[in-house]
């Protein structure tokens, strides 16, 4: 294996451009949706539809059916993975990633107060019963919990369904997640839905290399934040001989693939509208490579878990956005954290108009409004 390559300090703007390049946000790409989702190692997708905007921001000529069709055809699935959150991934990645992140799912499960109330209950039997019920037909967690409670009356329904949800890979089946459709969250086991077993030889090393390819350069703590796993320093040490090693401005080690793209700090970064749970904003312990202090304050102040969309200007978070649709048409409101230059405001308006044509195609009229800054 190649020897570790030490190099210079990488500044915040260089980290920004490298990450945006890996996240396909410096320019749109003419690629099929499954390939993009695989490159990104999944997209956080606990909301039914907001992640479509994340694909639109990255793919040239993206239309909703480009994602809905492979989701309906089981080429893509929505399943709990990194950080125990629902991610959109390819079928192959569902089967490969879930065994790797299962320790994090286990840790969250056994720390749950409701689950601790099941002490003395044979959880293996609960899991077997849950699989049987879900293989009969897709069910909601409420339906699953009620049926499990009939078999295990000493356990509360919510706790019983939580055991199955965390110990068994469950996909949310369509029409949930299909653009323009609605429906309750119904679940099936991944193995039955996809007709294939989980990866029998999961590799955390391979997953961490893919993380670096999609989010690097990154620290050990960054990889742990993204995955929910712990003790990844040991994994990085095993990989170290084949990695490029840098340092950030605080002296922390940054790891990367030697041949991964690292554009210069001045590489152009056009405005981009990110959806509420875009992984670009969630996958590093130190998020200053993208997240400004003003944006961090806005996001941390939100108590109801309904996050706004975020606008990147020159690669960094500069505003929030939301779309209101009514009888008169659709209005995209952009709220900057500080006043935008005339040039940046014009570029944001142009990109916002494109977003409205995508997200509100059926509205009679479109309007982009840049509001007064928050002063954050």
GROMACS .gro file of C-alpha atoms in nm:
model
  376
    1UNK     CA    1   0.000   0.000   0.000
    2UNK     CA    2   0.113   0.357  -0.064
    3UNK     CA    3   0.269   0.547   0.225
    4UNK     CA    4   0.069   0.817   0.400
    5UNK     CA    5   0.101   1.149   0.219
    6UNK     CA    6   0.124   1.457   0.444
    7UNK     CA    7   0.046   1.792   0.292
    8UNK     CA    8  -0.033   2.150   0.373
    9UNK     CA    9  -0.306   2.306   0.581
   10UNK     CA   10  -0.639   2.324   0.399
   11UNK     CA   11  -0.837   2.641   0.470
   12UNK     CA   12  -1.212   2.669   0.517
   13UNK     CA   13  -1.279   2.793   0.164
   14UNK     CA   14  -1.084   2.505   0.013
   15UNK     CA   15  -1.275   2.261   0.232
   16UNK     CA   16  -1.592   2.429   0.115
   17UNK     CA   17  -1.511   2.390  -0.253
   18UNK     CA   18  -1.391   2.031  -0.214
   19UNK     CA   19  -1.710   1.932  -0.032
   20UNK     CA   20  -1.936   2.111  -0.279
   21UNK     CA   21  -1.759   1.938  -0.567
   22UNK     CA   22  -1.810   1.594  -0.407
   23UNK     CA   23  -2.172   1.683  -0.333
   24UNK     CA   24  -2.231   1.775  -0.700
   25UNK     CA   25  -2.320   2.134  -0.610
   26UNK     CA   26  -2.059   2.334  -0.798
   27UNK     CA   27  -2.238   2.247  -1.121
   28UNK     CA   28  -2.529   2.028  -1.223
   29UNK     CA   29  -2.448   1.685  -1.363
   30UNK     CA   30  -2.614   1.485  -1.639
   31UNK     CA   31  -2.641   1.159  -1.445
   32UNK     CA   32  -2.921   0.913  -1.363
   33UNK     CA   33  -3.073   0.949  -1.017
   34UNK     CA   34  -2.954   0.610  -0.881
   35UNK     CA   35  -2.594   0.696  -0.972
   36UNK     CA   36  -2.620   1.033  -0.800
   37UNK     CA   37  -2.776   0.881  -0.488
   38UNK     CA   38  -2.499   0.622  -0.477
   39UNK     CA   39  -2.227   0.885  -0.516
   40UNK     CA   40  -2.374   1.077  -0.224
   41UNK     CA   41  -2.394   0.758  -0.012
   42UNK     CA   42  -2.764   0.831   0.022
   43UNK     CA   43  -2.975   1.138   0.089
   44UNK     CA   44  -3.150   1.205   0.418
   45UNK     CA   45  -3.518   1.165   0.335
   46UNK     CA   46  -3.741   1.142   0.640
   47UNK     CA   47  -3.980   1.388   0.478
   48UNK     CA   48  -4.185   1.242   0.191
   49UNK     CA   49  -4.084   1.488  -0.081
   50UNK     CA   50  -3.844   1.769   0.018
   51UNK     CA   51  -3.541   1.566  -0.092
   52UNK     CA   52  -3.658   1.592  -0.454
   53UNK     CA   53  -3.528   1.950  -0.442
   54UNK     CA   54  -3.190   1.810  -0.343
   55UNK     CA   55  -3.180   1.603  -0.660
   56UNK     CA   56  -3.302   1.900  -0.866
   57UNK     CA   57  -3.012   2.110  -0.733
   58UNK     CA   58  -2.760   1.849  -0.846
   59UNK     CA   59  -2.893   1.697  -1.170
   60UNK     CA   60  -2.927   1.868  -1.507
   61UNK     CA   61  -3.283   1.845  -1.636
   62UNK     CA   62  -3.411   1.659  -1.330
   63UNK     CA   63  -3.782   1.579  -1.324
   64UNK     CA   64  -3.971   1.416  -1.034
   65UNK     CA   65  -4.040   1.096  -1.226
   66UNK     CA   66  -3.665   1.039  -1.256
   67UNK     CA   67  -3.675   0.953  -0.884
   68UNK     CA   68  -4.032   0.834  -0.844
   69UNK     CA   69  -4.000   0.560  -1.106
   70UNK     CA   70  -3.692   0.389  -0.956
   71UNK     CA   71  -3.848   0.426  -0.610
   72UNK     CA   72  -4.166   0.254  -0.728
   73UNK     CA   73  -3.955  -0.003  -0.913
   74UNK     CA   74  -3.753  -0.088  -0.599
   75UNK     CA   75  -3.425   0.035  -0.746
   76UNK     CA   76  -3.432   0.301  -0.474
   77UNK     CA   77  -3.565   0.267  -0.119
   78UNK     CA   78  -3.613   0.483   0.189
   79UNK     CA   79  -3.474   0.313   0.499
   80UNK     CA   80  -3.329   0.405   0.841
   81UNK     CA   81  -2.950   0.418   0.813
   82UNK     CA   82  -2.696   0.684   0.912
   83UNK     CA   83  -2.780   0.867   1.236
   84UNK     CA   84  -3.082   0.632   1.257
   85UNK     CA   85  -3.263   0.859   1.011
   86UNK     CA   86  -3.448   0.769   0.693
   87UNK     CA   87  -3.223   0.789   0.387
   88UNK     CA   88  -3.293   0.746   0.018
   89UNK     CA   89  -3.045   0.488  -0.111
   90UNK     CA   90  -3.008   0.238  -0.389
   91UNK     CA   91  -3.125  -0.116  -0.322
   92UNK     CA   92  -2.763  -0.236  -0.318
   93UNK     CA   93  -2.663   0.032  -0.066
   94UNK     CA   94  -2.957  -0.051   0.158
   95UNK     CA   95  -2.830  -0.407   0.189
   96UNK     CA   96  -2.464  -0.303   0.224
   97UNK     CA   97  -2.495  -0.004   0.459
   98UNK     CA   98  -2.749  -0.128   0.711
   99UNK     CA   99  -2.524  -0.399   0.863
  100UNK     CA  100  -2.243  -0.145   0.899
  101UNK     CA  101  -2.452   0.112   1.088
  102UNK     CA  102  -2.645  -0.147   1.291
  103UNK     CA  103  -2.428  -0.090   1.602
  104UNK     CA  104  -2.548   0.271   1.612
  105UNK     CA  105  -2.908   0.154   1.575
  106UNK     CA  106  -2.852  -0.091   1.863
  107UNK     CA  107  -2.706   0.181   2.084
  108UNK     CA  108  -3.003   0.408   2.026
  109UNK     CA  109  -3.249   0.127   2.083
  110UNK     CA  110  -3.114   0.012   2.419
  111UNK     CA  111  -3.085   0.370   2.544
  112UNK     CA  112  -3.457   0.423   2.481
  113UNK     CA  113  -3.664   0.439   2.800
  114UNK     CA  114  -3.964   0.261   2.650
  115UNK     CA  115  -3.747  -0.024   2.528
  116UNK     CA  116  -3.585  -0.060   2.870
  117UNK     CA  117  -3.935  -0.127   3.001
  118UNK     CA  118  -3.927  -0.453   2.805
  119UNK     CA  119  -3.661  -0.606   3.034
  120UNK     CA  120  -3.730  -0.977   3.067
  121UNK     CA  121  -3.897  -1.003   2.728
  122UNK     CA  122  -3.723  -1.214   2.464
  123UNK     CA  123  -3.655  -0.950   2.198
  124UNK     CA  124  -3.553  -1.214   1.945
  125UNK     CA  125  -3.909  -1.345   1.956
  126UNK     CA  126  -4.042  -0.993   1.911
  127UNK     CA  127  -3.820  -0.949   1.606
  128UNK     CA  128  -3.930  -1.281   1.457
  129UNK     CA  129  -4.296  -1.192   1.510
  130UNK     CA  130  -4.241  -0.848   1.359
  131UNK     CA  131  -4.078  -0.995   1.050
  132UNK     CA  132  -4.365  -1.237   1.008
  133UNK     CA  133  -4.626  -0.962   1.034
  134UNK     CA  134  -4.446  -0.729   0.793
  135UNK     CA  135  -4.381  -1.005   0.543
  136UNK     CA  136  -4.754  -1.075   0.535
  137UNK     CA  137  -4.814  -0.716   0.418
  138UNK     CA  138  -4.665  -0.369   0.471
  139UNK     CA  139  -4.793  -0.208   0.791
  140UNK     CA  140  -4.768   0.122   0.977
  141UNK     CA  141  -4.576   0.128   1.305
  142UNK     CA  142  -4.907   0.173   1.485
  143UNK     CA  143  -5.056  -0.133   1.321
  144UNK     CA  144  -4.740  -0.331   1.387
  145UNK     CA  145  -4.728  -0.228   1.753
  146UNK     CA  146  -5.091  -0.321   1.811
  147UNK     CA  147  -5.049  -0.666   1.655
  148UNK     CA  148  -4.729  -0.729   1.851
  149UNK     CA  149  -4.904  -0.624   2.173
  150UNK     CA  150  -5.161  -0.900   2.114
  151UNK     CA  151  -4.875  -1.152   2.120
  152UNK     CA  152  -4.669  -0.980   2.391
  153UNK     CA  153  -4.926  -0.807   2.618
  154UNK     CA  154  -4.659  -0.721   2.875
  155UNK     CA  155  -4.498  -0.479   2.628
  156UNK     CA  156  -4.630  -0.140   2.520
  157UNK     CA  157  -4.710  -0.122   2.146
  158UNK     CA  158  -4.476   0.170   2.075
  159UNK     CA  159  -4.183  -0.004   2.243
  160UNK     CA  160  -4.249  -0.330   2.060
  161UNK     CA  161  -4.264  -0.164   1.720
  162UNK     CA  162  -3.947   0.035   1.805
  163UNK     CA  163  -3.761  -0.292   1.866
  164UNK     CA  164  -3.854  -0.418   1.521
  165UNK     CA  165  -3.782  -0.084   1.354
  166UNK     CA  166  -3.428  -0.069   1.500
  167UNK     CA  167  -3.330  -0.436   1.478
  168UNK     CA  168  -3.480  -0.510   1.136
  169UNK     CA  169  -3.409  -0.303   0.824
  170UNK     CA  170  -3.750  -0.168   0.724
  171UNK     CA  171  -3.818   0.023   0.404
  172UNK     CA  172  -4.101   0.272   0.370
  173UNK     CA  173  -4.296   0.141   0.075
  174UNK     CA  174  -4.461   0.349  -0.199
  175UNK     CA  175  -4.678   0.545  -0.249
  176UNK     CA  176  -4.502   0.711   0.045
  177UNK     CA  177  -4.225   0.919  -0.107
  178UNK     CA  178  -4.368   0.928  -0.459
  179UNK     CA  179  -4.389   1.283  -0.596
  180UNK     CA  180  -4.748   1.406  -0.596
  181UNK     CA  181  -4.872   1.105  -0.400
  182UNK     CA  182  -4.958   1.069  -0.034
  183UNK     CA  183  -5.008   0.789   0.208
  184UNK     CA  184  -4.920   0.665   0.552
  185UNK     CA  185  -4.572   0.535   0.629
  186UNK     CA  186  -4.603   0.162   0.574
  187UNK     CA  187  -4.309  -0.066   0.619
  188UNK     CA  188  -4.179  -0.394   0.479
  189UNK     CA  189  -3.859  -0.579   0.558
  190UNK     CA  190  -3.582  -0.479   0.321
  191UNK     CA  191  -3.490  -0.837   0.241
  192UNK     CA  192  -3.844  -0.929   0.139
  193UNK     CA  193  -3.911  -0.603  -0.047
  194UNK     CA  194  -3.586  -0.634  -0.243
  195UNK     CA  195  -3.578  -1.013  -0.270
  196UNK     CA  196  -3.217  -1.027  -0.152
  197UNK     CA  197  -3.039  -1.074   0.183
  198UNK     CA  198  -2.825  -0.817   0.362
  199UNK     CA  199  -2.459  -0.806   0.267
  200UNK     CA  200  -2.301  -1.111   0.437
  201UNK     CA  201  -1.959  -0.943   0.455
  202UNK     CA  202  -2.019  -0.577   0.544
  203UNK     CA  203  -1.711  -0.356   0.547
  204UNK     CA  204  -1.691  -0.044   0.762
  205UNK     CA  205  -1.362   0.041   0.589
  206UNK     CA  206  -1.531   0.048   0.250
  207UNK     CA  207  -1.810   0.269   0.384
  208UNK     CA  208  -1.565   0.518   0.537
  209UNK     CA  209  -1.377   0.542   0.208
  210UNK     CA  210  -1.706   0.620   0.038
  211UNK     CA  211  -1.780   0.883   0.303
  212UNK     CA  212  -1.448   1.052   0.231
  213UNK     CA  213  -1.519   1.037  -0.142
  214UNK     CA  214  -1.854   1.212  -0.089
  215UNK     CA  215  -1.776   1.448   0.201
  216UNK     CA  216  -1.398   1.474   0.238
  217UNK     CA  217  -1.151   1.590   0.336
  218UNK     CA  218  -1.282   1.504   0.683
  219UNK     CA  219  -1.177   1.426   1.039
  220UNK     CA  220  -1.249   1.110   1.235
  221UNK     CA  221  -1.511   1.308   1.429
  222UNK     CA  222  -1.675   1.414   1.101
  223UNK     CA  223  -1.711   1.051   0.993
  224UNK     CA  224  -1.857   0.961   1.330
  225UNK     CA  225  -2.109   1.245   1.311
  226UNK     CA  226  -2.221   1.134   0.966
  227UNK     CA  227  -2.252   0.764   1.043
  228UNK     CA  228  -2.352   0.761   1.409
  229UNK     CA  229  -2.073   0.507   1.470
  230UNK     CA  230  -1.802   0.538   1.735
  231UNK     CA  231  -1.433   0.438   1.755
  232UNK     CA  232  -1.373   0.514   1.390
  233UNK     CA  233  -1.021   0.630   1.473
  234UNK     CA  234  -0.926   0.262   1.469
  235UNK     CA  235  -1.077   0.223   1.123
  236UNK     CA  236  -0.900   0.533   0.992
  237UNK     CA  237  -0.571   0.406   1.133
  238UNK     CA  238  -0.608   0.088   0.932
  239UNK     CA  239  -0.682   0.294   0.621
  240UNK     CA  240  -0.418   0.561   0.690
  241UNK     CA  241  -0.140   0.417   0.468
  242UNK     CA  242  -0.359   0.463   0.161
  243UNK     CA  243  -0.497   0.807   0.249
  244UNK     CA  244  -0.385   1.163   0.196
  245UNK     CA  245  -0.358   1.342   0.530
  246UNK     CA  246  -0.398   1.717   0.570
  247UNK     CA  247  -0.463   1.953   0.859
  248UNK     CA  248  -0.731   2.215   0.900
  249UNK     CA  249  -0.669   2.563   1.036
  250UNK     CA  250  -0.718   2.434   1.392
  251UNK     CA  251  -0.454   2.164   1.346
  252UNK     CA  252  -0.693   1.871   1.322
  253UNK     CA  253  -0.607   1.585   1.089
  254UNK     CA  254  -0.814   1.568   0.773
  255UNK     CA  255  -0.825   1.245   0.574
  256UNK     CA  256  -0.903   1.208   0.207
  257UNK     CA  257  -0.863   0.987  -0.094
  258UNK     CA  258  -0.535   1.079  -0.265
  259UNK     CA  259  -0.690   1.141  -0.607
  260UNK     CA  260  -1.015   1.302  -0.492
  261UNK     CA  261  -1.097   1.644  -0.645
  262UNK     CA  262  -0.998   1.944  -0.436
  263UNK     CA  263  -1.076   2.262  -0.632
  264UNK     CA  264  -0.909   2.586  -0.538
  265UNK     CA  265  -1.061   2.828  -0.290
  266UNK     CA  266  -1.169   3.062  -0.570
  267UNK     CA  267  -1.356   2.802  -0.778
  268UNK     CA  268  -1.695   2.950  -0.878
  269UNK     CA  269  -1.985   2.838  -0.658
  270UNK     CA  270  -2.325   2.950  -0.796
  271UNK     CA  271  -2.626   2.992  -0.565
  272UNK     CA  272  -2.787   2.667  -0.462
  273UNK     CA  273  -3.116   2.604  -0.282
  274UNK     CA  274  -3.072   2.319  -0.033
  275UNK     CA  275  -3.365   2.124   0.107
  276UNK     CA  276  -3.434   2.111   0.480
  277UNK     CA  277  -3.234   1.797   0.565
  278UNK     CA  278  -2.963   1.813   0.300
  279UNK     CA  279  -2.670   1.601   0.415
  280UNK     CA  280  -2.431   1.879   0.318
  281UNK     CA  281  -2.539   2.051   0.641
  282UNK     CA  282  -2.549   1.743   0.865
  283UNK     CA  283  -2.247   1.528   0.791
  284UNK     CA  284  -1.954   1.694   0.968
  285UNK     CA  285  -1.876   1.757   1.334
  286UNK     CA  286  -1.736   2.096   1.234
  287UNK     CA  287  -1.984   2.239   0.984
  288UNK     CA  288  -1.808   2.572   0.935
  289UNK     CA  289  -1.695   2.459   0.588
  290UNK     CA  290  -2.052   2.543   0.477
  291UNK     CA  291  -2.260   2.662   0.772
  292UNK     CA  292  -2.229   3.026   0.880
  293UNK     CA  293  -2.278   3.129   1.242
  294UNK     CA  294  -2.599   3.312   1.152
  295UNK     CA  295  -2.746   3.004   0.987
  296UNK     CA  296  -2.642   2.782   1.279
  297UNK     CA  297  -2.824   3.015   1.519
  298UNK     CA  298  -3.140   3.008   1.309
  299UNK     CA  299  -3.140   2.628   1.281
  300UNK     CA  300  -3.061   2.571   1.650
  301UNK     CA  301  -3.347   2.802   1.756
  302UNK     CA  302  -3.609   2.589   1.578
  303UNK     CA  303  -3.795   2.373   1.828
  304UNK     CA  304  -4.051   2.190   1.615
  305UNK     CA  305  -3.798   2.007   1.390
  306UNK     CA  306  -3.945   2.178   1.082
  307UNK     CA  307  -3.631   2.325   0.930
  308UNK     CA  308  -3.635   2.583   0.652
  309UNK     CA  309  -3.456   2.534   0.325
  310UNK     CA  310  -3.116   2.701   0.301
  311UNK     CA  311  -2.957   2.910   0.026
  312UNK     CA  312  -2.586   2.890  -0.052
  313UNK     CA  313  -2.420   3.204  -0.186
  314UNK     CA  314  -2.052   3.172  -0.277
  315UNK     CA  315  -2.068   2.825  -0.125
  316UNK     CA  316  -2.181   2.925   0.226
  317UNK     CA  317  -2.524   2.944   0.390
  318UNK     CA  318  -2.654   3.297   0.331
  319UNK     CA  319  -3.035   3.275   0.360
  320UNK     CA  320  -3.334   3.057   0.430
  321UNK     CA  321  -3.616   2.987   0.185
  322UNK     CA  322  -3.973   2.867   0.177
  323UNK     CA  323  -4.246   2.833  -0.084
  324UNK     CA  324  -4.606   2.936  -0.021
  325UNK     CA  325  -4.862   2.810  -0.269
  326UNK     CA  326  -5.213   2.953  -0.291
  327UNK     CA  327  -5.488   3.022  -0.539
  328UNK     CA  328  -5.302   3.321  -0.680
  329UNK     CA  329  -4.982   3.127  -0.743
  330UNK     CA  330  -4.657   3.026  -0.574
  331UNK     CA  331  -4.429   3.264  -0.388
  332UNK     CA  332  -4.069   3.179  -0.301
  333UNK     CA  333  -3.955   3.384  -0.002
  334UNK     CA  334  -3.580   3.418   0.056
  335UNK     CA  335  -3.471   3.561   0.391
  336UNK     CA  336  -3.098   3.655   0.390
  337UNK     CA  337  -2.894   3.664   0.711
  338UNK     CA  338  -2.727   3.982   0.584
  339UNK     CA  339  -2.786   4.211   0.288
  340UNK     CA  340  -2.695   4.053  -0.046
  341UNK     CA  341  -2.502   4.239  -0.310
  342UNK     CA  342  -2.700   4.335  -0.619
  343UNK     CA  343  -2.513   4.070  -0.817
  344UNK     CA  344  -2.577   3.796  -0.562
  345UNK     CA  345  -2.941   3.895  -0.523
  346UNK     CA  346  -2.990   3.873  -0.899
  347UNK     CA  347  -2.827   3.529  -0.914
  348UNK     CA  348  -3.041   3.408  -0.623
  349UNK     CA  349  -3.357   3.536  -0.793
  350UNK     CA  350  -3.267   3.352  -1.115
  351UNK     CA  351  -3.201   3.026  -0.935
  352UNK     CA  352  -3.516   3.075  -0.727
  353UNK     CA  353  -3.724   3.122  -1.040
  354UNK     CA  354  -3.588   2.790  -1.170
  355UNK     CA  355  -3.676   2.624  -0.839
  356UNK     CA  356  -4.035   2.752  -0.862
  357UNK     CA  357  -4.070   2.618  -1.215
  358UNK     CA  358  -3.971   2.278  -1.075
  359UNK     CA  359  -4.142   2.269  -0.736
  360UNK     CA  360  -4.459   2.461  -0.826
  361UNK     CA  361  -4.503   2.370  -1.191
  362UNK     CA  362  -4.880   2.364  -1.160
  363UNK     CA  363  -4.917   2.710  -1.006
  364UNK     CA  364  -5.074   2.985  -1.212
  365UNK     CA  365  -4.805   3.242  -1.126
  366UNK     CA  366  -4.458   3.248  -0.974
  367UNK     CA  367  -4.292   3.519  -0.768
  368UNK     CA  368  -3.950   3.530  -0.599
  369UNK     CA  369  -3.922   3.773  -0.308
  370UNK     CA  370  -3.599   3.855  -0.129
  371UNK     CA  371  -3.705   3.979   0.212
  372UNK     CA  372  -3.528   4.206   0.458
  373UNK     CA  373  -3.227   4.044   0.627
  374UNK     CA  374  -3.273   3.880   0.964
  375UNK     CA  375  -2.970   4.062   1.093
  376UNK     CA  376  -2.841   3.729   1.228
   0.00000   0.00000   0.00000
